[in-house]
mmCIF file of C-alpha atoms in Angstrom:
data_model
loop_
_atom_site.group_PDB
_atom_site.id
_atom_site.type_symbol
_atom_site.label_atom_id
_atom_site.label_comp_id
_atom_site.label_asym_id
_atom_site.label_seq_id
_atom_site.Cartn_x
_atom_site.Cartn_y
_atom_site.Cartn_z
ATOM 1 C CA UNK A 1 0.167 0.225 -0.577
ATOM 2 C CA UNK A 2 0.871 3.031 -0.488
ATOM 3 C CA UNK A 3 -0.203 7.105 0.139
ATOM 4 C CA UNK A 4 0.899 10.101 -1.392
ATOM 5 C CA UNK A 5 1.652 13.231 1.491
ATOM 6 C CA UNK A 6 1.308 15.422 -0.975
ATOM 7 C CA UNK A 7 1.701 18.490 1.624
ATOM 8 C CA UNK A 8 4.835 17.264 2.679
ATOM 9 C CA UNK A 9 5.218 16.077 -0.987
ATOM 10 C CA UNK A 10 6.667 12.646 0.400
ATOM 11 C CA UNK A 11 5.054 8.809 -0.870
ATOM 12 C CA UNK A 12 4.856 6.416 2.307
ATOM 13 C CA UNK A 13 4.795 3.155 1.628
ATOM 14 C CA UNK A 14 3.628 -0.424 3.325
ATOM 15 C CA UNK A 15 6.264 -3.003 3.685
ATOM 16 C CA UNK A 16 4.163 -6.600 4.549
ATOM 17 C CA UNK A 17 6.942 -9.282 4.282
ATOM 18 C CA UNK A 18 9.535 -7.004 6.355
ATOM 19 C CA UNK A 19 7.112 -5.601 8.849
ATOM 20 C CA UNK A 20 7.939 -1.698 8.595
ATOM 21 C CA UNK A 21 6.955 1.914 6.691
ATOM 22 C CA UNK A 22 9.230 3.677 4.738
ATOM 23 C CA UNK A 23 8.860 7.482 3.649
ATOM 24 C CA UNK A 24 10.714 8.730 -0.130
ATOM 25 C CA UNK A 25 10.152 12.088 -1.570
ATOM 26 C CA UNK A 26 7.572 12.649 -4.007
ATOM 27 C CA UNK A 27 9.475 12.441 -6.693
ATOM 28 C CA UNK A 28 11.866 10.009 -6.029
ATOM 29 C CA UNK A 29 13.285 7.270 -8.681
ATOM 30 C CA UNK A 30 15.175 4.442 -9.027
ATOM 31 C CA UNK A 31 17.553 2.355 -6.246
ATOM 32 C CA UNK A 32 16.435 5.319 -3.593
ATOM 33 C CA UNK A 33 16.602 4.466 -0.108
ATOM 34 C CA UNK A 34 14.223 5.771 1.910
ATOM 35 C CA UNK A 35 14.020 9.099 3.984
ATOM 36 C CA UNK A 36 12.874 7.142 7.340
ATOM 37 C CA UNK A 37 11.937 3.519 8.259
ATOM 38 C CA UNK A 38 9.715 2.706 10.885
ATOM 39 C CA UNK A 39 10.873 -0.389 12.820
ATOM 40 C CA UNK A 40 10.578 -1.381 16.050
ATOM 41 C CA UNK A 41 12.019 -5.089 15.618
ATOM 42 C CA UNK A 42 15.403 -6.826 13.534
ATOM 43 C CA UNK A 43 14.870 -6.997 9.774
ATOM 44 C CA UNK A 44 11.591 -9.045 8.455
ATOM 45 C CA UNK A 45 10.970 -9.820 12.047
ATOM 46 C CA UNK A 46 7.631 -8.480 13.072
ATOM 47 C CA UNK A 47 7.551 -5.865 16.134
ATOM 48 C CA UNK A 48 4.861 -5.242 18.647
ATOM 49 C CA UNK A 49 3.708 -2.097 16.560
ATOM 50 C CA UNK A 50 4.345 -2.928 12.681
ATOM 51 C CA UNK A 51 3.673 -6.651 11.580
ATOM 52 C CA UNK A 52 2.580 -7.020 8.611
ATOM 53 C CA UNK A 53 1.249 -3.853 7.105
ATOM 54 C CA UNK A 54 -0.462 -4.120 4.437
ATOM 55 C CA UNK A 55 -2.058 -0.572 3.327
ATOM 56 C CA UNK A 56 -0.970 2.858 5.261
ATOM 57 C CA UNK A 57 -2.827 5.832 5.585
ATOM 58 C CA UNK A 58 -2.219 9.858 6.906
ATOM 59 C CA UNK A 59 -4.262 12.123 9.002
ATOM 60 C CA UNK A 60 -2.756 15.339 7.983
ATOM 61 C CA UNK A 61 -4.575 17.382 10.944
ATOM 62 C CA UNK A 62 -2.686 15.262 13.476
ATOM 63 C CA UNK A 63 0.735 14.564 11.125
ATOM 64 C CA UNK A 64 -0.059 10.796 12.012
ATOM 65 C CA UNK A 65 0.857 7.924 9.826
ATOM 66 C CA UNK A 66 -1.922 5.120 10.610
ATOM 67 C CA UNK A 67 -0.448 1.851 9.609
ATOM 68 C CA UNK A 68 -2.146 -1.301 10.521
ATOM 69 C CA UNK A 69 -1.110 -4.694 11.384
ATOM 70 C CA UNK A 70 -2.255 -8.217 11.166
ATOM 71 C CA UNK A 71 -1.262 -11.695 11.104
ATOM 72 C CA UNK A 72 0.503 -11.725 15.075
ATOM 73 C CA UNK A 73 -0.734 -8.346 15.951
ATOM 74 C CA UNK A 74 -3.660 -6.935 15.042
ATOM 75 C CA UNK A 75 -4.169 -3.701 15.421
ATOM 76 C CA UNK A 76 -3.972 0.448 13.904
ATOM 77 C CA UNK A 77 -1.236 2.438 15.348
ATOM 78 C CA UNK A 78 -0.857 5.791 14.593
ATOM 79 C CA UNK A 79 3.070 7.660 14.341
ATOM 80 C CA UNK A 80 4.226 10.791 14.364
ATOM 81 C CA UNK A 81 4.686 12.103 10.518
ATOM 82 C CA UNK A 82 8.683 12.564 11.373
ATOM 83 C CA UNK A 83 8.852 9.075 13.173
ATOM 84 C CA UNK A 84 11.456 7.379 12.312
ATOM 85 C CA UNK A 85 13.055 3.276 13.223
ATOM 86 C CA UNK A 86 11.959 2.260 16.356
ATOM 87 C CA UNK A 87 9.712 5.153 17.036
ATOM 88 C CA UNK A 88 6.789 4.371 19.421
ATOM 89 C CA UNK A 89 2.993 4.396 18.278
ATOM 90 C CA UNK A 90 1.477 8.039 19.533
ATOM 91 C CA UNK A 91 -1.177 5.669 19.926
ATOM 92 C CA UNK A 92 -3.105 2.510 19.427
ATOM 93 C CA UNK A 93 -6.541 0.756 18.166
ATOM 94 C CA UNK A 94 -5.965 -2.572 19.421
ATOM 95 C CA UNK A 95 -7.107 -5.374 21.832
ATOM 96 C CA UNK A 96 -10.535 -7.783 21.897
ATOM 97 C CA UNK A 97 -13.048 -4.807 22.180
ATOM 98 C CA UNK A 98 -12.193 -3.395 18.587
ATOM 99 C CA UNK A 99 -12.806 -6.021 16.495
ATOM 100 C CA UNK A 100 -9.433 -5.911 14.825
ATOM 101 C CA UNK A 101 -8.423 -9.275 13.667
ATOM 102 C CA UNK A 102 -5.677 -11.116 11.786
ATOM 103 C CA UNK A 103 -6.705 -9.919 8.575
ATOM 104 C CA UNK A 104 -6.884 -5.743 9.009
ATOM 105 C CA UNK A 105 -5.352 -5.083 5.263
ATOM 106 C CA UNK A 106 -7.209 -1.779 4.426
ATOM 107 C CA UNK A 107 -7.040 1.465 5.963
ATOM 108 C CA UNK A 108 -8.164 4.399 4.805
ATOM 109 C CA UNK A 109 -8.498 8.284 6.865
ATOM 110 C CA UNK A 110 -11.537 10.383 5.908
ATOM 111 C CA UNK A 111 -10.711 14.308 7.153
ATOM 112 C CA UNK A 112 -13.978 15.684 6.412
ATOM 113 C CA UNK A 113 -15.773 13.560 8.823
ATOM 114 C CA UNK A 114 -11.688 12.290 11.231
ATOM 115 C CA UNK A 115 -12.953 8.641 10.704
ATOM 116 C CA UNK A 116 -10.447 5.888 10.455
ATOM 117 C CA UNK A 117 -11.833 3.279 8.172
ATOM 118 C CA UNK A 118 -10.414 -0.865 7.899
ATOM 119 C CA UNK A 119 -11.346 -3.944 5.989
ATOM 120 C CA UNK A 120 -11.612 -6.947 7.986
ATOM 121 C CA UNK A 121 -11.588 -10.567 5.425
ATOM 122 C CA UNK A 122 -12.486 -13.107 8.353
ATOM 123 C CA UNK A 123 -15.244 -10.703 9.399
ATOM 124 C CA UNK A 124 -16.620 -9.428 6.168
ATOM 125 C CA UNK A 125 -16.225 -5.991 7.518
ATOM 126 C CA UNK A 126 -15.544 -2.127 7.315
ATOM 127 C CA UNK A 127 -14.944 -1.066 11.020
ATOM 128 C CA UNK A 128 -15.093 2.267 11.513
ATOM 129 C CA UNK A 129 -13.404 4.027 13.911
ATOM 130 C CA UNK A 130 -13.692 7.920 15.225
ATOM 131 C CA UNK A 131 -9.970 9.855 14.147
ATOM 132 C CA UNK A 132 -9.100 10.248 17.724
ATOM 133 C CA UNK A 133 -9.903 6.543 19.338
ATOM 134 C CA UNK A 134 -7.201 5.069 21.318
ATOM 135 C CA UNK A 135 -6.771 1.627 23.241
ATOM 136 C CA UNK A 136 -9.160 -1.645 23.611
ATOM 137 C CA UNK A 137 -12.658 0.117 22.566
ATOM 138 C CA UNK A 138 -15.039 -0.952 20.170
ATOM 139 C CA UNK A 139 -15.488 0.446 16.529
ATOM 140 C CA UNK A 140 -17.747 3.248 15.980
ATOM 141 C CA UNK A 141 -19.825 1.645 13.458
ATOM 142 C CA UNK A 142 -19.278 -1.463 11.334
ATOM 143 C CA UNK A 143 -20.604 -2.265 8.269
ATOM 144 C CA UNK A 144 -21.600 -5.909 7.612
ATOM 145 C CA UNK A 145 -24.002 -8.209 7.109
ATOM 146 C CA UNK A 146 -25.609 -10.164 3.873
ATOM 147 C CA UNK A 147 -27.185 -6.978 2.594
ATOM 148 C CA UNK A 148 -23.707 -5.414 1.775
ATOM 149 C CA UNK A 149 -22.478 -7.646 -0.435
ATOM 150 C CA UNK A 150 -18.685 -7.370 1.167
ATOM 151 C CA UNK A 151 -16.963 -10.202 0.411
ATOM 152 C CA UNK A 152 -13.082 -10.492 1.369
ATOM 153 C CA UNK A 153 -12.868 -6.835 1.581
ATOM 154 C CA UNK A 154 -8.777 -6.168 0.916
ATOM 155 C CA UNK A 155 -9.051 -2.305 0.892
ATOM 156 C CA UNK A 156 -11.363 -0.012 1.831
ATOM 157 C CA UNK A 157 -11.258 3.798 -0.061
ATOM 158 C CA UNK A 158 -13.459 6.979 1.289
ATOM 159 C CA UNK A 159 -14.473 9.938 -0.955
ATOM 160 C CA UNK A 160 -15.367 12.255 1.847
ATOM 161 C CA UNK A 161 -16.698 14.526 -1.219
ATOM 162 C CA UNK A 162 -19.814 12.480 -1.700
ATOM 163 C CA UNK A 163 -19.945 10.874 1.630
ATOM 164 C CA UNK A 164 -19.328 6.848 0.234
ATOM 165 C CA UNK A 165 -16.369 4.148 1.102
ATOM 166 C CA UNK A 166 -15.656 2.000 -1.971
ATOM 167 C CA UNK A 167 -15.505 -1.990 -0.933
ATOM 168 C CA UNK A 168 -13.457 -3.599 -3.711
ATOM 169 C CA UNK A 169 -14.462 -7.417 -2.686
ATOM 170 C CA UNK A 170 -13.370 -10.353 -5.687
ATOM 171 C CA UNK A 171 -14.635 -9.293 -8.882
ATOM 172 C CA UNK A 172 -17.360 -6.409 -7.242
ATOM 173 C CA UNK A 173 -16.858 -2.561 -5.550
#
């Protein structure tokens, strides 16, 4: 997953295989080293704050990078935009009440409504959290059930202008 931070002219990348979030100049090309790397474990090992991130999002108001972790450590960690190396998250959403599970892949942030959206494959759902939430808290709301037609959602996209969510699910959106 990638996110382009236009205001700071940076490109953020979620690195599933090596458990990191990396940032590059927006116009980088070729074999270029990242400007910053968020990781809190040895290379290629999951950490307590980033584990197999599949996607990445950004909250420009709080200047926080939003990184979901799946598989071993289901959670959403928020890091300061300038975080580097083994920086601690500014906050996390985690725990049983959050209903996050090992298949939390997609994440997106709606700046207009101050909400974080996360797709859940096992739950066949989209979870919505307030942008200010932290800890072992329940989602503000859940989109789930047979009428939704959500099936194995890997991503979730936000259109805050039209107040819509797009959830790619197998052969349909």
